[in-house]
mmCIF file of N, CA and C in Angstrom:
data_model
loop_
_atom_site.group_PDB
_atom_site.id
_atom_site.type_symbol
_atom_site.label_atom_id
_atom_site.label_comp_id
_atom_site.label_asym_id
_atom_site.label_seq_id
_atom_site.Cartn_x
_atom_site.Cartn_y
_atom_site.Cartn_z
ATOM 1 N N MET A 219 -39.176 47.010 13.628
ATOM 2 C CA MET A 219 -38.905 47.186 12.216
ATOM 3 C C MET A 219 -37.501 47.771 12.038
ATOM 4 N N THR A 220 -36.710 47.146 11.212
ATOM 5 C CA THR A 220 -35.345 47.586 10.965
ATOM 6 C C THR A 220 -35.333 48.917 10.229
ATOM 7 N N LYS A 221 -34.446 49.812 10.685
ATOM 8 C CA LYS A 221 -34.256 51.098 10.019
ATOM 9 C C LYS A 221 -32.826 51.181 9.509
ATOM 10 N N TYR A 222 -32.647 52.054 8.544
ATOM 11 C CA TYR A 222 -31.349 52.222 7.889
ATOM 12 C C TYR A 222 -30.925 53.667 8.034
ATOM 13 N N TRP A 223 -29.681 53.882 8.429
ATOM 14 C CA TRP A 223 -29.211 55.218 8.792
ATOM 15 C C TRP A 223 -27.869 55.537 8.149
ATOM 16 N N ILE A 224 -27.618 56.825 7.989
ATOM 17 C CA ILE A 224 -26.292 57.332 7.665
ATOM 18 C C ILE A 224 -25.930 58.327 8.753
ATOM 19 N N GLY A 225 -24.769 58.098 9.372
ATOM 20 C CA GLY A 225 -24.239 59.006 10.376
ATOM 21 C C GLY A 225 -23.096 59.801 9.764
ATOM 22 N N VAL A 226 -23.049 61.077 10.052
ATOM 23 C CA VAL A 226 -22.037 61.971 9.483
ATOM 24 C C VAL A 226 -21.034 62.321 10.581
ATOM 25 N N VAL A 227 -19.812 61.773 10.433
ATOM 26 C CA VAL A 227 -18.804 61.891 11.483
ATOM 27 C C VAL A 227 -17.420 61.939 10.834
ATOM 28 N N PRO A 228 -16.514 62.811 11.315
ATOM 29 C CA PRO A 228 -15.151 62.828 10.766
ATOM 30 C C PRO A 228 -14.476 61.462 10.889
ATOM 31 N N LYS A 229 -13.625 61.153 9.934
ATOM 32 C CA LYS A 229 -12.958 59.853 9.863
ATOM 33 C C LYS A 229 -12.232 59.485 11.160
ATOM 34 N N GLU A 230 -11.547 60.432 11.785
ATOM 35 C CA GLU A 230 -10.805 60.096 13.003
ATOM 36 C C GLU A 230 -11.728 59.545 14.089
ATOM 37 N N TYR A 231 -12.948 60.068 14.205
ATOM 38 C CA TYR A 231 -13.872 59.591 15.225
ATOM 39 C C TYR A 231 -14.542 58.280 14.822
ATOM 40 N N VAL A 232 -14.756 58.090 13.530
ATOM 41 C CA VAL A 232 -15.288 56.801 13.075
ATOM 42 C C VAL A 232 -14.288 55.695 13.394
ATOM 43 N N ASN A 233 -13.018 55.949 13.170
ATOM 44 C CA ASN A 233 -11.998 54.945 13.473
ATOM 45 C C ASN A 233 -12.027 54.543 14.944
ATOM 46 N N ILE A 234 -12.238 55.505 15.834
ATOM 47 C CA ILE A 234 -12.328 55.227 17.276
ATOM 48 C C ILE A 234 -13.568 54.377 17.562
ATOM 49 N N ALA A 235 -14.679 54.706 16.902
ATOM 50 C CA ALA A 235 -15.923 53.956 17.098
ATOM 51 C C ALA A 235 -15.784 52.508 16.631
ATOM 52 N N VAL A 236 -15.196 52.323 15.467
ATOM 53 C CA VAL A 236 -15.013 50.970 14.933
ATOM 54 C C VAL A 236 -14.124 50.149 15.869
ATOM 55 N N GLU A 237 -13.050 50.752 16.313
ATOM 56 C CA GLU A 237 -12.133 50.049 17.227
ATOM 57 C C GLU A 237 -12.825 49.677 18.537
ATOM 58 N N GLY A 238 -13.721 50.531 19.014
ATOM 59 C CA GLY A 238 -14.396 50.292 20.288
ATOM 60 C C GLY A 238 -15.747 49.610 20.186
ATOM 61 N N ASN A 239 -16.182 49.281 18.949
ATOM 62 C CA ASN A 239 -17.482 48.631 18.728
ATOM 63 C C ASN A 239 -18.649 49.412 19.324
ATOM 64 N N PHE A 240 -18.716 50.682 19.000
ATOM 65 C CA PHE A 240 -19.837 51.519 19.417
ATOM 66 C C PHE A 240 -20.170 52.501 18.305
ATOM 67 N N CYS A 241 -21.335 53.106 18.393
ATOM 68 C CA CYS A 241 -21.681 54.198 17.489
ATOM 69 C C CYS A 241 -21.953 55.438 18.331
ATOM 70 N N GLN A 242 -21.632 56.566 17.733
ATOM 71 C CA GLN A 242 -21.831 57.862 18.362
ATOM 72 C C GLN A 242 -22.098 58.843 17.219
ATOM 73 N N VAL A 243 -23.123 59.652 17.357
ATOM 74 C CA VAL A 243 -23.486 60.621 16.314
ATOM 75 C C VAL A 243 -23.859 61.949 16.946
ATOM 76 N N CYS A 244 -23.843 62.995 16.147
ATOM 77 C CA CYS A 244 -24.331 64.318 16.554
ATOM 78 C C CYS A 244 -23.706 64.788 17.870
ATOM 79 N N ASN A 245 -22.385 64.693 17.940
ATOM 80 C CA ASN A 245 -21.637 65.100 19.127
ATOM 81 C C ASN A 245 -22.091 64.388 20.400
ATOM 82 N N GLY A 246 -22.608 63.180 20.220
ATOM 83 C CA GLY A 246 -22.968 62.366 21.378
ATOM 84 C C GLY A 246 -24.253 62.765 22.075
ATOM 85 N N LYS A 247 -25.115 63.505 21.389
ATOM 86 C CA LYS A 247 -26.386 63.914 22.005
ATOM 87 C C LYS A 247 -27.324 62.714 22.136
ATOM 88 N N LYS A 248 -27.865 62.548 23.323
ATOM 89 C CA LYS A 248 -28.701 61.387 23.645
ATOM 90 C C LYS A 248 -29.921 61.270 22.741
ATOM 91 N N GLN A 249 -30.574 62.379 22.426
ATOM 92 C CA GLN A 249 -31.804 62.295 21.630
ATOM 93 C C GLN A 249 -31.552 61.732 20.234
ATOM 94 N N PHE A 250 -30.323 61.834 19.735
ATOM 95 C CA PHE A 250 -30.015 61.289 18.416
ATOM 96 C C PHE A 250 -29.612 59.816 18.497
ATOM 97 N N ILE A 251 -28.752 59.471 19.432
ATOM 98 C CA ILE A 251 -28.320 58.077 19.548
ATOM 99 C C ILE A 251 -29.497 57.183 19.927
ATOM 100 N N ASP A 252 -30.459 57.727 20.660
ATOM 101 C CA ASP A 252 -31.616 56.935 21.070
ATOM 102 C C ASP A 252 -32.593 56.661 19.927
ATOM 103 N N LYS A 253 -32.387 57.269 18.771
ATOM 104 C CA LYS A 253 -33.194 56.930 17.594
ATOM 105 C C LYS A 253 -32.813 55.563 17.044
ATOM 106 N N LEU A 254 -31.593 55.121 17.345
ATOM 107 C CA LEU A 254 -31.090 53.850 16.835
ATOM 108 C C LEU A 254 -31.522 52.711 17.745
ATOM 109 N N ALA A 255 -32.025 51.634 17.135
ATOM 110 C CA ALA A 255 -32.513 50.482 17.888
ATOM 111 C C ALA A 255 -31.732 49.232 17.500
ATOM 112 N N PRO A 256 -31.734 48.233 18.381
ATOM 113 C CA PRO A 256 -31.060 46.985 18.027
ATOM 114 C C PRO A 256 -31.566 46.452 16.684
ATOM 115 N N GLY A 257 -30.622 46.038 15.845
ATOM 116 C CA GLY A 257 -30.968 45.535 14.521
ATOM 117 C C GLY A 257 -30.937 46.589 13.430
ATOM 118 N N ASP A 258 -30.919 47.861 13.818
ATOM 119 C CA ASP A 258 -30.796 48.930 12.819
ATOM 120 C C ASP A 258 -29.400 48.901 12.215
ATOM 121 N N HIS A 259 -29.314 49.335 10.972
ATOM 122 C CA HIS A 259 -28.041 49.360 10.255
ATOM 123 C C HIS A 259 -27.592 50.803 10.050
ATOM 124 N N LEU A 260 -26.285 51.019 10.193
ATOM 125 C CA LEU A 260 -25.708 52.362 10.101
ATOM 126 C C LEU A 260 -24.487 52.337 9.197
ATOM 127 N N ILE A 261 -24.428 53.291 8.294
ATOM 128 C CA ILE A 261 -23.223 53.543 7.505
ATOM 129 C C ILE A 261 -22.701 54.900 7.933
ATOM 130 N N TYR A 262 -21.406 54.970 8.163
ATOM 131 C CA TYR A 262 -20.778 56.245 8.485
ATOM 132 C C TYR A 262 -20.255 56.910 7.219
ATOM 133 N N TYR A 263 -20.605 58.181 7.072
ATOM 134 C CA TYR A 263 -20.076 59.038 6.012
ATOM 135 C C TYR A 263 -19.163 60.072 6.675
ATOM 136 N N SER A 264 -17.956 60.217 6.147
ATOM 137 C CA SER A 264 -17.006 61.191 6.697
ATOM 138 C C SER A 264 -16.765 62.311 5.700
ATOM 139 N N PRO A 265 -17.295 63.501 5.990
ATOM 140 C CA PRO A 265 -17.078 64.635 5.088
ATOM 141 C C PRO A 265 -15.656 65.172 5.147
ATOM 142 N N LYS A 266 -14.982 64.913 6.291
ATOM 143 C CA LYS A 266 -13.595 65.374 6.438
ATOM 144 C C LYS A 266 -12.831 64.414 7.340
ATOM 145 N N LEU A 267 -11.502 64.577 7.349
ATOM 146 C CA LEU A 267 -10.651 63.663 8.110
ATOM 147 C C LEU A 267 -10.751 63.862 9.614
ATOM 148 N N THR A 268 -10.714 65.114 10.061
ATOM 149 C CA THR A 268 -10.748 65.412 11.493
ATOM 150 C C THR A 268 -11.760 66.510 11.760
ATOM 151 N N ILE A 269 -12.089 66.687 13.016
ATOM 152 C CA ILE A 269 -13.046 67.724 13.408
ATOM 153 C C ILE A 269 -12.477 69.124 13.188
ATOM 154 N N THR A 270 -11.159 69.239 13.235
ATOM 155 C CA THR A 270 -10.534 70.564 13.155
ATOM 156 C C THR A 270 -10.058 70.956 11.759
ATOM 157 N N THR A 271 -10.083 70.032 10.824
ATOM 158 C CA THR A 271 -9.575 70.336 9.486
ATOM 159 C C THR A 271 -10.677 70.835 8.557
ATOM 160 N N LYS A 272 -10.293 71.541 7.553
ATOM 161 C CA LYS A 272 -11.230 71.936 6.501
ATOM 162 C C LYS A 272 -11.039 71.062 5.264
ATOM 163 N N GLU A 273 -10.028 70.185 5.337
ATOM 164 C CA GLU A 273 -9.735 69.287 4.223
ATOM 165 C C GLU A 273 -10.877 68.289 4.043
ATOM 166 N N LYS A 274 -11.438 68.242 2.834
ATOM 167 C CA LYS A 274 -12.550 67.344 2.549
ATOM 168 C C LYS A 274 -12.075 65.902 2.428
ATOM 169 N N TYR A 275 -12.946 64.983 2.864
ATOM 170 C CA TYR A 275 -12.690 63.555 2.693
ATOM 171 C C TYR A 275 -13.805 62.936 1.846
ATOM 172 N N GLN A 276 -15.053 63.143 2.215
ATOM 173 C CA GLN A 276 -16.249 62.791 1.457
ATOM 174 C C GLN A 276 -16.303 61.328 1.012
ATOM 175 N N LYS A 277 -16.251 60.432 2.005
ATOM 176 C CA LYS A 277 -16.351 59.003 1.710
ATOM 177 C C LYS A 277 -17.218 58.299 2.747
ATOM 178 N N PHE A 278 -17.864 57.221 2.298
ATOM 179 C CA PHE A 278 -18.574 56.310 3.185
ATOM 180 C C PHE A 278 -17.532 55.307 3.653
ATOM 181 N N ILE A 279 -17.328 55.209 4.976
ATOM 182 C CA ILE A 279 -16.129 54.494 5.433
ATOM 183 C C ILE A 279 -16.359 53.322 6.382
ATOM 184 N N ALA A 280 -17.544 53.162 6.936
ATOM 185 C CA ALA A 280 -17.788 52.056 7.867
ATOM 186 C C ALA A 280 -19.271 51.705 7.852
ATOM 187 N N ALA A 281 -19.561 50.450 8.161
ATOM 188 C CA ALA A 281 -20.953 49.986 8.190
ATOM 189 C C ALA A 281 -21.105 48.932 9.278
ATOM 190 N N GLY A 282 -22.270 48.936 9.906
ATOM 191 C CA GLY A 282 -22.503 47.950 10.945
ATOM 192 C C GLY A 282 -23.945 47.912 11.408
ATOM 193 N N THR A 283 -24.146 47.173 12.499
ATOM 194 C CA THR A 283 -25.475 46.937 13.044
ATOM 195 C C THR A 283 -25.486 47.287 14.530
ATOM 196 N N VAL A 284 -26.496 48.000 14.950
ATOM 197 C CA VAL A 284 -26.667 48.361 16.360
ATOM 198 C C VAL A 284 -27.069 47.100 17.120
ATOM 199 N N VAL A 285 -26.424 46.856 18.263
ATOM 200 C CA VAL A 285 -26.713 45.643 19.028
ATOM 201 C C VAL A 285 -27.293 45.916 20.411
ATOM 202 N N SER A 286 -27.300 47.155 20.873
ATOM 203 C CA SER A 286 -27.835 47.428 22.214
ATOM 204 C C SER A 286 -28.969 48.439 22.149
ATOM 205 N N ALA A 287 -29.932 48.247 23.044
ATOM 206 C CA ALA A 287 -31.045 49.192 23.144
ATOM 207 C C ALA A 287 -30.664 50.384 24.008
ATOM 208 N N ASP A 288 -29.841 50.126 25.011
ATOM 209 C CA ASP A 288 -29.497 51.165 25.973
ATOM 210 C C ASP A 288 -28.285 51.963 25.518
ATOM 211 N N SER A 289 -28.369 53.263 25.685
ATOM 212 C CA SER A 289 -27.218 54.121 25.428
ATOM 213 C C SER A 289 -26.406 54.241 26.715
ATOM 214 N N PHE A 290 -25.149 54.593 26.567
ATOM 215 C CA PHE A 290 -24.282 54.771 27.731
ATOM 216 C C PHE A 290 -23.379 55.976 27.476
ATOM 217 N N GLN A 291 -22.846 56.537 28.550
ATOM 218 C CA GLN A 291 -21.963 57.693 28.443
ATOM 219 C C GLN A 291 -20.538 57.300 28.807
ATOM 220 N N VAL A 292 -19.597 58.004 28.167
ATOM 221 C CA VAL A 292 -18.184 57.875 28.518
ATOM 222 C C VAL A 292 -17.590 59.278 28.528
ATOM 223 N N GLU A 293 -16.540 59.443 29.305
ATOM 224 C CA GLU A 293 -15.852 60.731 29.284
ATOM 225 C C GLU A 293 -14.762 60.663 28.216
ATOM 226 N N MET A 294 -15.022 61.327 27.102
ATOM 227 C CA MET A 294 -14.083 61.333 25.995
ATOM 228 C C MET A 294 -12.981 62.363 26.229
ATOM 229 N N LEU A 295 -13.385 63.488 26.760
ATOM 230 C CA LEU A 295 -12.486 64.576 27.158
ATOM 231 C C LEU A 295 -13.030 65.142 28.461
ATOM 232 N N PRO A 296 -12.215 65.835 29.238
ATOM 233 C CA PRO A 296 -12.750 66.425 30.472
ATOM 234 C C PRO A 296 -13.988 67.290 30.182
ATOM 235 N N GLY A 297 -15.089 66.928 30.805
ATOM 236 C CA GLY A 297 -16.325 67.671 30.628
ATOM 237 C C GLY A 297 -17.138 67.287 29.394
ATOM 238 N N PHE A 298 -16.664 66.369 28.579
ATOM 239 C CA PHE A 298 -17.381 65.924 27.375
ATOM 240 C C PHE A 298 -17.691 64.448 27.523
ATOM 241 N N THR A 299 -18.976 64.149 27.808
ATOM 242 C CA THR A 299 -19.406 62.775 28.037
ATOM 243 C C THR A 299 -20.524 62.413 27.048
ATOM 244 N N PRO A 300 -20.137 62.030 25.841
ATOM 245 C CA PRO A 300 -21.133 61.712 24.817
ATOM 246 C C PRO A 300 -21.839 60.382 25.086
ATOM 247 N N TYR A 301 -23.024 60.254 24.486
ATOM 248 C CA TYR A 301 -23.789 59.014 24.554
ATOM 249 C C TYR A 301 -23.422 58.134 23.367
ATOM 250 N N ARG A 302 -23.420 56.831 23.626
ATOM 251 C CA ARG A 302 -23.061 55.837 22.613
ATOM 252 C C ARG A 302 -23.979 54.632 22.741
ATOM 253 N N LYS A 303 -23.957 53.789 21.704
ATOM 254 C CA LYS A 303 -24.600 52.476 21.750
ATOM 255 C C LYS A 303 -23.635 51.451 21.192
ATOM 256 N N ARG A 304 -23.764 50.234 21.664
ATOM 257 C CA ARG A 304 -22.929 49.137 21.184
ATOM 258 C C ARG A 304 -23.319 48.799 19.743
ATOM 259 N N MET A 305 -22.299 48.435 18.974
ATOM 260 C CA MET A 305 -22.505 48.167 17.559
ATOM 261 C C MET A 305 -21.468 47.161 17.089
ATOM 262 N N THR A 306 -21.832 46.341 16.132
ATOM 263 C CA THR A 306 -20.856 45.479 15.469
ATOM 264 C C THR A 306 -20.619 46.043 14.075
ATOM 265 N N PHE A 307 -19.383 46.009 13.641
ATOM 266 C CA PHE A 307 -19.017 46.555 12.335
ATOM 267 C C PHE A 307 -18.626 45.442 11.376
ATOM 268 N N GLU A 308 -18.949 45.664 10.121
ATOM 269 C CA GLU A 308 -18.541 44.769 9.041
ATOM 270 C C GLU A 308 -17.106 45.101 8.646
ATOM 271 N N THR A 309 -16.427 44.145 8.050
ATOM 272 C CA THR A 309 -15.117 44.410 7.466
ATOM 273 C C THR A 309 -15.364 44.795 6.013
ATOM 274 N N ILE A 310 -15.237 46.067 5.737
ATOM 275 C CA ILE A 310 -15.512 46.520 4.374
ATOM 276 C C ILE A 310 -14.282 46.317 3.492
ATOM 277 N N LYS A 311 -14.518 46.259 2.196
ATOM 278 C CA LYS A 311 -13.426 46.079 1.233
ATOM 279 C C LYS A 311 -12.851 47.412 0.780
ATOM 280 N N ARG A 312 -13.695 48.456 0.762
ATOM 281 C CA ARG A 312 -13.224 49.750 0.289
ATOM 282 C C ARG A 312 -14.117 50.865 0.811
ATOM 283 N N GLU A 313 -13.519 52.033 0.959
ATOM 284 C CA GLU A 313 -14.281 53.239 1.267
ATOM 285 C C GLU A 313 -14.862 53.739 -0.055
ATOM 286 N N VAL A 314 -16.064 54.268 0.007
ATOM 287 C CA VAL A 314 -16.768 54.676 -1.209
ATOM 288 C C VAL A 314 -16.846 56.195 -1.283
ATOM 289 N N PRO A 315 -16.233 56.775 -2.313
ATOM 290 C CA PRO A 315 -16.322 58.223 -2.480
ATOM 291 C C PRO A 315 -17.768 58.660 -2.756
ATOM 292 N N LEU A 316 -18.133 59.783 -2.195
ATOM 293 C CA LEU A 316 -19.466 60.336 -2.404
ATOM 294 C C LEU A 316 -19.793 60.448 -3.893
ATOM 295 N N ALA A 317 -18.805 60.766 -4.706
ATOM 296 C CA ALA A 317 -19.016 60.934 -6.146
ATOM 297 C C ALA A 317 -19.645 59.700 -6.790
ATOM 298 N N GLU A 318 -19.438 58.518 -6.201
ATOM 299 C CA GLU A 318 -19.975 57.288 -6.791
ATOM 300 C C GLU A 318 -21.480 57.133 -6.626
ATOM 301 N N ILE A 319 -22.083 57.886 -5.715
ATOM 302 C CA ILE A 319 -23.547 57.770 -5.558
ATOM 303 C C ILE A 319 -24.278 59.081 -5.829
ATOM 304 N N ARG A 320 -23.552 60.115 -6.171
ATOM 305 C CA ARG A 320 -24.186 61.430 -6.386
ATOM 306 C C ARG A 320 -25.332 61.405 -7.383
ATOM 307 N N ASP A 321 -25.270 60.532 -8.377
ATOM 308 C CA ASP A 321 -26.300 60.507 -9.412
ATOM 309 C C ASP A 321 -27.467 59.576 -9.099
ATOM 310 N N GLU A 322 -27.416 58.889 -7.976
ATOM 311 C CA GLU A 322 -28.515 58.002 -7.570
ATOM 312 C C GLU A 322 -29.715 58.860 -7.162
ATOM 313 N N ASN A 323 -30.870 58.572 -7.735
ATOM 314 C CA ASN A 323 -32.070 59.356 -7.410
ATOM 315 C C ASN A 323 -32.395 59.302 -5.918
ATOM 316 N N ALA A 324 -32.228 58.137 -5.317
ATOM 317 C CA ALA A 324 -32.512 58.010 -3.872
ATOM 318 C C ALA A 324 -31.583 58.905 -3.058
ATOM 319 N N TRP A 325 -30.352 59.072 -3.513
ATOM 320 C CA TRP A 325 -29.404 59.938 -2.817
ATOM 321 C C TRP A 325 -29.809 61.399 -2.980
ATOM 322 N N LYS A 326 -30.186 61.775 -4.179
ATOM 323 C CA LYS A 326 -30.552 63.172 -4.449
ATOM 324 C C LYS A 326 -31.695 63.628 -3.544
ATOM 325 N N SER A 327 -32.572 62.707 -3.183
ATOM 326 C CA SER A 327 -33.723 63.089 -2.357
ATOM 327 C C SER A 327 -33.392 63.257 -0.877
ATOM 328 N N VAL A 328 -32.207 62.773 -0.430
ATOM 329 C CA VAL A 328 -31.868 62.870 0.997
ATOM 330 C C VAL A 328 -30.590 63.646 1.279
ATOM 331 N N ARG A 329 -29.809 63.956 0.275
ATOM 332 C CA ARG A 329 -28.469 64.527 0.498
ATOM 333 C C ARG A 329 -28.470 65.811 1.319
ATOM 334 N N ALA A 330 -29.513 66.602 1.218
ATOM 335 C CA ALA A 330 -29.571 67.853 1.993
ATOM 336 C C ALA A 330 -29.623 67.575 3.495
ATOM 337 N N ASN A 331 -30.032 66.380 3.875
ATOM 338 C CA ASN A 331 -30.144 66.024 5.294
ATOM 339 C C ASN A 331 -28.809 65.686 5.946
ATOM 340 N N LEU A 332 -27.728 65.627 5.180
ATOM 341 C CA LEU A 332 -26.410 65.348 5.768
ATOM 342 C C LEU A 332 -26.069 66.341 6.871
ATOM 343 N N ARG A 333 -26.519 67.550 6.726
ATOM 344 C CA ARG A 333 -26.171 68.597 7.698
ATOM 345 C C ARG A 333 -26.708 68.308 9.099
ATOM 346 N N PHE A 334 -27.663 67.384 9.218
ATOM 347 C CA PHE A 334 -28.237 67.063 10.520
ATOM 348 C C PHE A 334 -27.400 66.057 11.302
ATOM 349 N N GLY A 335 -26.444 65.396 10.656
ATOM 350 C CA GLY A 335 -25.550 64.482 11.355
ATOM 351 C C GLY A 335 -26.024 63.047 11.445
ATOM 352 N N LEU A 336 -27.324 62.824 11.342
ATOM 353 C CA LEU A 336 -27.897 61.475 11.335
ATOM 354 C C LEU A 336 -29.160 61.539 10.507
ATOM 355 N N MET A 337 -29.241 60.642 9.523
ATOM 356 C CA MET A 337 -30.451 60.635 8.715
ATOM 357 C C MET A 337 -30.872 59.209 8.390
ATOM 358 N N GLN A 338 -32.176 59.006 8.438
ATOM 359 C CA GLN A 338 -32.721 57.716 8.048
ATOM 360 C C GLN A 338 -32.808 57.692 6.529
ATOM 361 N N VAL A 339 -32.456 56.544 5.935
ATOM 362 C CA VAL A 339 -32.508 56.390 4.481
ATOM 363 C C VAL A 339 -33.281 55.123 4.153
ATOM 364 N N SER A 340 -33.627 54.982 2.892
ATOM 365 C CA SER A 340 -34.337 53.788 2.451
ATOM 366 C C SER A 340 -33.410 52.575 2.481
ATOM 367 N N GLU A 341 -34.000 51.413 2.588
ATOM 368 C CA GLU A 341 -33.209 50.185 2.534
ATOM 369 C C GLU A 341 -32.457 50.096 1.207
ATOM 370 N N SER A 342 -33.104 50.478 0.129
ATOM 371 C CA SER A 342 -32.456 50.359 -1.184
ATOM 372 C C SER A 342 -31.234 51.273 -1.305
ATOM 373 N N LEU A 343 -31.300 52.484 -0.781
ATOM 374 C CA LEU A 343 -30.128 53.366 -0.819
ATOM 375 C C LEU A 343 -29.028 52.800 0.074
ATOM 376 N N PHE A 344 -29.400 52.321 1.240
ATOM 377 C CA PHE A 344 -28.416 51.726 2.144
ATOM 378 C C PHE A 344 -27.688 50.575 1.446
ATOM 379 N N VAL A 345 -28.446 49.681 0.822
ATOM 380 C CA VAL A 345 -27.858 48.519 0.156
ATOM 381 C C VAL A 345 -26.969 48.955 -1.005
ATOM 382 N N THR A 346 -27.372 49.978 -1.730
ATOM 383 C CA THR A 346 -26.553 50.486 -2.836
ATOM 384 C C THR A 346 -25.177 50.905 -2.333
ATOM 385 N N ILE A 347 -25.156 51.665 -1.252
ATOM 386 C CA ILE A 347 -23.879 52.134 -0.693
ATOM 387 C C ILE A 347 -23.104 50.961 -0.095
ATOM 388 N N TYR A 348 -23.802 50.136 0.673
ATOM 389 C CA TYR A 348 -23.161 48.996 1.331
ATOM 390 C C TYR A 348 -22.489 48.082 0.313
ATOM 391 N N ASP A 349 -23.199 47.762 -0.745
ATOM 392 C CA ASP A 349 -22.634 46.858 -1.749
ATOM 393 C C ASP A 349 -21.394 47.455 -2.416
ATOM 394 N N LYS A 350 -21.351 48.764 -2.561
ATOM 395 C CA LYS A 350 -20.162 49.408 -3.118
ATOM 396 C C LYS A 350 -18.987 49.334 -2.134
ATOM 397 N N MET A 351 -19.292 49.233 -0.845
ATOM 398 C CA MET A 351 -18.248 49.110 0.168
ATOM 399 C C MET A 351 -17.650 47.706 0.174
ATOM 400 N N MET A 352 -18.415 46.768 -0.337
ATOM 401 C CA MET A 352 -17.952 45.384 -0.412
ATOM 402 C C MET A 352 -17.436 45.155 -1.833
ATOM 403 N N THR A 353 -17.448 43.932 -2.308
ATOM 404 C CA THR A 353 -16.951 43.659 -3.655
ATOM 405 C C THR A 353 -17.938 44.226 -4.674
ATOM 406 N N PRO A 354 -17.484 45.151 -5.524
ATOM 407 C CA PRO A 354 -18.394 45.742 -6.518
ATOM 408 C C PRO A 354 -19.043 44.680 -7.398
ATOM 409 N N GLY A 355 -20.330 44.895 -7.669
ATOM 410 C CA GLY A 355 -21.050 43.999 -8.561
ATOM 411 C C GLY A 355 -21.670 42.792 -7.882
ATOM 412 N N GLU A 356 -21.406 42.601 -6.600
ATOM 413 C CA GLU A 356 -21.988 41.479 -5.882
ATOM 414 C C GLU A 356 -22.867 42.001 -4.755
ATOM 415 N N ASN A 357 -23.971 41.328 -4.506
ATOM 416 C CA ASN A 357 -24.859 41.707 -3.412
ATOM 417 C C ASN A 357 -24.403 40.989 -2.149
ATOM 418 N N HIS A 358 -23.984 41.755 -1.146
ATOM 419 C CA HIS A 358 -23.477 41.180 0.092
ATOM 420 C C HIS A 358 -24.368 41.430 1.288
ATOM 421 N N PHE A 359 -25.328 42.319 1.145
ATOM 422 C CA PHE A 359 -26.090 42.743 2.313
ATOM 423 C C PHE A 359 -27.076 41.676 2.724
ATOM 424 N N ASN A 360 -26.998 41.289 3.989
ATOM 425 C CA ASN A 360 -27.946 40.333 4.570
ATOM 426 C C ASN A 360 -28.591 40.999 5.760
ATOM 427 N N LYS A 361 -29.901 41.056 5.757
ATOM 428 C CA LYS A 361 -30.626 41.678 6.860
ATOM 429 C C LYS A 361 -30.571 40.810 8.084
#
């Protein structure tokens, strides 16, 4: 059964993931990445630009589909070997500011879960955000 997720990751790391066609969440902890299965859909939300900045970004910036069941490790920095899974990313038309979905009832019921770094969301909330990332007013999401 397909699941829909939002991963919370600084923009600089999302850019690396998109370029490398992988997903990584929750500082690369295996128990979190292993929640994602082939065919699951993930949207990345970036609360800030970098891990070290306090400057807010607060946008949904990437979307894609998990393609591998197995997680793998890489050495990102000496002594830091996060777990990842292979993923294909869509070419989005625009990043979506959080302010554009704040009033959605489905969002209000899950927003507190952002602090966990990975949260499962309803298909309808996922599609709402995804469609805003594509051409506004048109339904682009295909399961």
